[in-house]
Coordinates of N, CA and C in Angstrom, one line a residue:
M67 N 153.1 152.2 -27.9 CA 153.6 151.6 -29.1 C 153.6 150.1 -29.0
N68 N 153.1 149.5 -30.0 CA 153.0 148.1 -30.0 C 154.2 147.5 -30.8
K69 N 154.7 146.4 -30.3 CA 155.7 145.6 -31.0 C 155.1 144.2 -31.3
T70 N 155.2 143.8 -32.5 CA 154.6 142.4 -32.8 C 155.7 141.5 -33.2
F71 N 155.7 140.2 -32.6 CA 156.7 139.2 -32.7 C 156.1 138.1 -33.3
R72 N 156.8 137.4 -34.3 CA 156.1 136.1 -34.8 C 157.0 134.9 -34.2
A73 N 156.5 133.8 -34.1 CA 157.1 132.7 -33.6 C 158.3 132.2 -34.5
H74 N 159.3 131.6 -34.1 CA 160.2 130.9 -35.0 C 159.7 129.7 -35.8
P75 N 160.1 129.5 -37.0 CA 159.5 128.5 -37.8 C 159.7 127.1 -37.2
L76 N 160.6 126.9 -36.2 CA 160.8 125.8 -35.6 C 159.7 125.3 -34.6
M77 N 158.8 126.3 -34.4 CA 157.6 126.1 -33.6 C 156.5 125.2 -34.4
I78 N 156.7 125.1 -35.7 CA 155.9 124.1 -36.4 C 155.9 122.8 -36.0
F79 N 157.2 122.3 -35.7 CA 157.5 120.9 -35.1 C 156.9 120.8 -33.6
N80 N 156.9 121.8 -33.0 CA 156.2 121.8 -31.6 C 154.7 121.5 -31.8
F81 N 154.1 122.0 -32.8 CA 152.8 121.7 -33.0 C 152.5 120.3 -33.5
L82 N 153.6 119.9 -34.2 CA 153.4 118.5 -34.9 C 153.8 117.4 -33.8
K83 N 154.7 117.7 -32.8 CA 155.1 116.8 -32.0 C 154.2 115.6 -31.5
P84 N 153.0 115.8 -31.1 CA 152.0 114.8 -30.7 C 151.8 113.7 -31.9
F85 N 151.9 114.2 -33.0 CA 151.4 113.3 -34.2 C 152.6 112.7 -35.0
L86 N 153.8 113.4 -34.8 CA 154.8 112.8 -35.8 C 155.2 111.5 -35.3
F87 N 155.4 111.2 -34.2 CA 156.1 109.8 -33.8 C 155.1 108.8 -34.3
V88 N 153.9 108.8 -34.1 CA 152.9 107.9 -34.4 C 152.8 107.8 -36.0
L89 N 153.0 108.8 -36.7 CA 152.9 108.7 -38.2 C 154.2 108.3 -38.8
L90 N 155.4 108.7 -38.3 CA 156.6 108.3 -38.9 C 157.1 106.9 -38.9
I91 N 156.7 106.0 -37.9 CA 157.0 104.7 -37.9 C 156.3 103.9 -39.0
P92 N 155.0 104.0 -39.2 CA 154.4 103.3 -40.5 C 155.0 104.0 -41.8
L93 N 155.2 105.1 -41.8 CA 155.7 105.7 -43.0 C 157.1 105.1 -43.3
I94 N 158.0 105.0 -42.3 CA 159.3 104.5 -42.6 C 159.2 103.0 -42.8
R95 N 158.4 102.3 -42.4 CA 158.2 100.9 -42.7 C 157.7 100.9 -44.2
G96 N 156.7 101.7 -44.6 CA 156.3 101.7 -46.0 C 157.5 102.1 -47.0
L97 N 158.4 103.0 -46.6 CA 159.5 103.4 -47.5 C 160.4 102.2 -47.5
I98 N 160.7 101.6 -46.6 CA 161.5 100.3 -46.5 C 161.1 99.3 -47.4
Q99 N 159.8 99.1 -47.4 CA 159.1 98.0 -48.1 C 159.3 98.5 -49.5
Y100 N 159.0 99.7 -49.8 CA 159.1 100.2 -51.4 C 160.5 100.1 -51.8
A101 N 161.5 100.4 -51.0 CA 162.9 100.3 -51.4 C 163.3 98.8 -51.7
A102 N 162.7 97.9 -50.8 CA 163.1 96.5 -50.9 C 162.4 95.8 -52.2
S103 N 161.2 96.1 -52.4 CA 160.4 95.3 -53.4 C 160.0 96.2 -54.6
G104 N 160.2 97.4 -54.5 CA 159.8 98.3 -55.6 C 158.3 98.5 -55.8
E105 N 157.5 97.9 -54.7 CA 156.1 98.2 -54.9 C 155.7 98.8 -53.4
Y106 N 154.5 99.5 -53.5 CA 154.1 100.1 -52.4 C 152.5 99.9 -52.3
D107 N 152.0 99.8 -51.2 CA 150.7 99.8 -51.0 C 150.0 101.1 -50.7
S108 N 148.6 101.0 -50.8 CA 147.8 102.3 -50.8 C 148.0 102.9 -49.4
I109 N 148.4 102.3 -48.4 CA 148.5 102.8 -47.1 C 149.7 103.8 -47.1
L110 N 150.8 103.5 -47.8 CA 151.8 104.4 -47.9 C 151.5 105.7 -48.6
Y111 N 150.7 105.6 -49.7 CA 150.2 106.9 -50.2 C 149.4 107.7 -49.2
F112 N 148.5 107.0 -48.5 CA 147.6 107.6 -47.4 C 148.6 108.3 -46.3
E113 N 149.5 107.6 -46.1 CA 150.5 108.1 -44.8 C 151.2 109.4 -45.5
I114 N 151.7 109.4 -46.7 CA 152.3 110.5 -47.1 C 151.3 111.8 -47.2
M115 N 150.3 111.4 -47.7 CA 149.2 112.6 -47.8 C 148.8 113.2 -46.5
L116 N 148.8 112.2 -45.4 CA 148.5 112.6 -44.1 C 149.5 113.6 -43.5
L117 N 150.9 113.0 -43.7 CA 152.1 113.8 -43.2 C 152.0 115.1 -43.8
I118 N 151.7 115.3 -45.1 CA 151.9 116.6 -45.8 C 150.7 117.5 -45.2
G119 N 149.4 116.8 -45.1 CA 148.3 117.6 -44.4 C 148.6 118.1 -43.0
L120 N 149.3 117.3 -42.1 CA 149.7 117.7 -40.7 C 150.8 118.9 -40.9
F121 N 151.7 118.8 -41.8 CA 152.6 120.0 -42.1 C 151.8 121.2 -42.4
V122 N 150.9 121.0 -43.3 CA 150.3 122.4 -43.7 C 149.4 122.8 -42.5
I123 N 148.9 122.0 -41.8 CA 148.1 122.5 -40.6 C 149.1 123.1 -39.6
G124 N 150.2 122.5 -39.3 CA 151.3 123.0 -38.5 C 151.8 124.4 -38.9
F125 N 151.8 124.4 -40.2 CA 152.5 125.7 -40.8 C 151.4 126.9 -40.5
L126 N 150.1 126.6 -40.8 CA 149.1 127.5 -40.7 C 149.0 127.8 -39.2
R127 N 149.1 127.0 -38.3 CA 149.1 127.4 -36.9 C 150.2 128.3 -36.5
W128 N 151.4 128.0 -37.1 CA 152.5 128.8 -36.8 C 152.3 130.2 -37.4
W129 N 151.7 130.3 -38.6 CA 151.4 131.6 -39.2 C 150.4 132.4 -38.5
C130 N 149.5 131.8 -37.7 CA 148.5 132.5 -36.9 C 149.0 132.9 -35.5
F131 N 150.0 132.5 -35.2 CA 150.6 132.7 -33.8 C 151.3 134.3 -33.8
K132 N 150.9 135.0 -32.9 CA 151.6 136.3 -32.7 C 151.8 136.6 -31.2
L133 N 152.7 137.5 -30.9 CA 153.0 137.9 -29.6 C 153.2 139.5 -29.7
I134 N 152.3 140.1 -29.0 CA 152.3 141.6 -29.0 C 152.6 142.3 -27.7
L135 N 153.6 143.1 -27.8 CA 154.0 143.7 -26.5 C 153.6 145.2 -26.7
N136 N 152.8 145.6 -25.6 CA 152.2 147.0 -25.7 C 153.0 147.6 -24.5
E137 N 153.9 148.6 -25.0 CA 154.7 149.2 -23.9 C 154.0 150.3 -23.1
E138 N 153.0 150.9 -23.8 CA 152.1 152.0 -23.1 C 151.3 151.3 -21.9
K139 N 150.5 150.1 -22.3 CA 149.7 149.6 -21.2 C 150.4 148.6 -20.5
H140 N 151.6 148.4 -20.7 CA 152.5 147.2 -20.0 C 151.7 146.0 -20.1
T141 N 151.3 145.5 -21.3 CA 150.7 144.2 -21.4 C 151.4 143.4 -22.6
I142 N 151.2 142.1 -22.3 CA 151.7 141.2 -23.4 C 150.4 140.3 -23.8
T143 N 150.3 140.3 -25.1 CA 149.1 139.8 -25.6 C 149.6 138.5 -26.5
V144 N 149.0 137.4 -26.2 CA 149.4 136.1 -27.0 C 148.4 135.8 -27.8
V145 N 148.3 135.7 -29.1 CA 147.2 135.4 -30.0 C 147.7 134.2 -30.7
S146 N 146.7 133.1 -30.6 CA 147.0 131.8 -31.2 C 145.8 131.2 -31.6
G147 N 145.9 130.1 -32.5 CA 144.7 129.4 -32.9 C 144.4 129.4 -34.3
L148 N 144.1 128.3 -35.0 CA 143.9 128.4 -36.4 C 142.3 128.5 -36.7
F149 N 141.5 127.8 -36.2 CA 140.1 127.7 -36.4 C 139.4 128.6 -35.1
F150 N 139.9 128.5 -33.9 CA 139.4 129.0 -32.9 C 140.5 129.9 -32.3
R151 N 140.4 131.3 -32.5 CA 141.4 132.2 -32.1 C 141.3 132.4 -30.6
R152 N 142.5 132.2 -30.0 CA 142.5 132.5 -28.5 C 143.5 133.7 -28.3
T153 N 143.0 134.5 -27.5 CA 143.7 135.8 -27.3 C 144.1 135.8 -25.6
A154 N 145.2 135.9 -25.2 CA 145.4 136.1 -23.8 C 146.1 137.5 -23.5
K155 N 145.5 138.3 -22.7 CA 146.3 139.6 -22.4 C 146.9 139.5 -20.9
I156 N 148.1 139.6 -20.8 CA 148.8 139.4 -19.5 C 149.4 140.8 -19.1
N157 N 148.9 141.2 -18.0 CA 149.7 142.5 -17.5 C 151.0 142.2 -17.0
V158 N 152.0 142.9 -17.4 CA 153.4 142.5 -17.0 C 153.6 142.5 -15.6
D159 N 152.8 143.2 -14.6 CA 152.8 143.2 -13.2 C 152.5 141.7 -12.8
R160 N 151.7 141.1 -13.5 CA 151.3 139.7 -13.0 C 152.2 138.7 -13.3
L161 N 153.2 139.0 -14.0 CA 154.1 137.8 -14.5 C 154.8 137.5 -13.3
S162 N 155.0 136.2 -12.9 CA 155.9 135.8 -11.9 C 157.2 135.3 -12.4
S163 N 157.4 135.0 -13.5 CA 158.8 134.6 -14.0 C 158.7 134.6 -15.6
V164 N 159.8 135.1 -16.2 CA 160.1 134.8 -17.5 C 161.4 134.1 -17.8
Q165 N 161.2 133.0 -18.6 CA 162.5 132.2 -18.7 C 162.7 132.1 -20.3
T166 N 164.0 132.0 -20.5 CA 164.4 131.6 -21.8 C 165.4 130.5 -21.8
K167 N 165.1 129.4 -22.9 CA 166.1 128.3 -22.7 C 166.6 128.0 -24.2
Q168 N 167.7 127.5 -24.4 CA 168.2 127.3 -25.8 C 169.0 126.2 -25.7
N169 N 168.4 125.0 -26.5 CA 169.2 123.8 -26.6 C 170.2 123.9 -27.7
P170 N 171.1 122.9 -28.0 CA 172.0 123.0 -29.1 C 171.4 123.3 -30.6
L171 N 170.2 122.5 -30.8 CA 169.5 122.6 -32.1 C 169.1 124.1 -32.2
E172 N 168.4 124.6 -31.2 CA 168.0 125.9 -31.1 C 169.1 126.9 -31.4
Y173 N 170.3 126.7 -30.7 CA 171.4 127.5 -31.1 C 171.7 127.7 -32.4
I174 N 171.8 126.5 -33.0 CA 172.2 126.5 -34.5 C 171.3 127.1 -35.5
L175 N 169.9 126.9 -35.1 CA 169.0 127.6 -35.9 C 168.5 129.1 -35.4
R176 N 169.2 129.6 -34.3 CA 168.9 131.0 -34.0 C 167.7 131.2 -33.3
A177 N 167.2 130.1 -32.4 CA 165.9 130.2 -32.0 C 166.0 130.0 -30.4
V178 N 165.0 130.4 -29.6 CA 165.1 130.3 -28.2 C 163.6 130.0 -27.6
T179 N 163.6 129.2 -26.7 CA 162.3 128.8 -26.3 C 162.0 129.8 -25.0
F180 N 160.9 130.5 -25.1 CA 160.5 131.6 -24.1 C 159.3 131.1 -23.4
R181 N 159.4 131.3 -22.1 CA 158.3 130.8 -21.1 C 157.8 132.0 -20.3
L182 N 156.6 132.2 -20.3 CA 155.9 133.1 -19.4 C 155.1 132.4 -18.3
N183 N 155.3 132.8 -17.1 CA 154.5 132.1 -16.0 C 153.8 133.2 -15.2
T184 N 152.6 133.0 -14.8 CA 151.9 133.9 -13.9 C 151.7 133.1 -12.5
E185 N 151.2 133.8 -11.5 CA 151.1 133.1 -10.3 C 149.8 132.4 -10.2
A186 N 148.9 132.5 -11.2 CA 147.7 131.8 -11.4 C 147.8 130.3 -12.1
G187 N 149.0 130.3 -12.6 CA 149.3 129.1 -13.4 C 149.7 127.9 -12.5
S188 N 149.8 126.8 -13.0 CA 150.2 125.5 -12.3 C 151.8 125.5 -12.1
L189 N 152.3 124.9 -11.2 CA 153.8 124.9 -10.7 C 154.6 124.0 -11.6
D190 N 153.9 123.0 -12.3 CA 154.7 122.1 -13.0 C 154.8 122.3 -14.4
K191 N 154.0 123.4 -14.9 CA 154.0 123.6 -16.3 C 153.8 125.2 -16.6
S192 N 154.6 125.5 -17.6 CA 154.5 126.9 -17.9 C 153.3 127.3 -18.4
D193 N 152.7 128.6 -18.3 CA 151.5 129.1 -18.7 C 151.5 129.2 -20.2
Y194 N 152.8 129.9 -20.7 CA 152.8 130.0 -22.2 C 154.2 129.7 -22.4
E195 N 154.4 128.9 -23.5 CA 155.8 128.5 -24.0 C 155.7 128.5 -25.6
F196 N 156.6 129.3 -26.0 CA 156.7 129.3 -27.5 C 158.2 129.6 -27.8
K197 N 158.5 129.6 -29.3 CA 159.9 129.7 -29.7 C 159.8 131.1 -30.5
L198 N 161.0 131.9 -30.3 CA 161.0 133.1 -30.9 C 162.5 133.1 -31.5
S199 N 162.8 133.9 -32.3 CA 164.1 133.9 -33.0 C 165.0 134.8 -31.9
V200 N 166.2 134.6 -32.0 CA 167.1 135.2 -30.9 C 167.0 136.7 -30.9
K201 N 167.0 137.1 -32.2 CA 167.0 138.7 -32.2 C 165.7 139.3 -31.8
S202 N 164.6 138.5 -31.6 CA 163.3 138.8 -31.0 C 163.3 139.0 -29.5
A203 N 164.0 137.8 -29.0 CA 163.9 137.6 -27.6 C 164.8 138.6 -26.9

């Protein structure tokens, strides 16, 4: 029997994390300039459209992410990717550790960070890290 889990919507921000900081500073500068003078330049319009585009891509990446637990074969399948689909099948016997972590924001939003580690992975980074809802974890 297969159980399919979807990622928590908070994972959209995990996908956007590398881009958000670089994009938000010029966007805030442009909004302050607009509030002070009532005029905006074309860069502000471009930054807003770029931010909307990044949120759409983050949403689509979140929508394509699945975690499938097969109880009969004792495997966990992680499916991710928007344009290039990546599928990883992990035998439960090969897992070295499974960790759950919850910070205060995740507690409020009823999410949990779930980490899967195998012995083949690196020591300083989790092999797979994603956010699930508390009821799924």
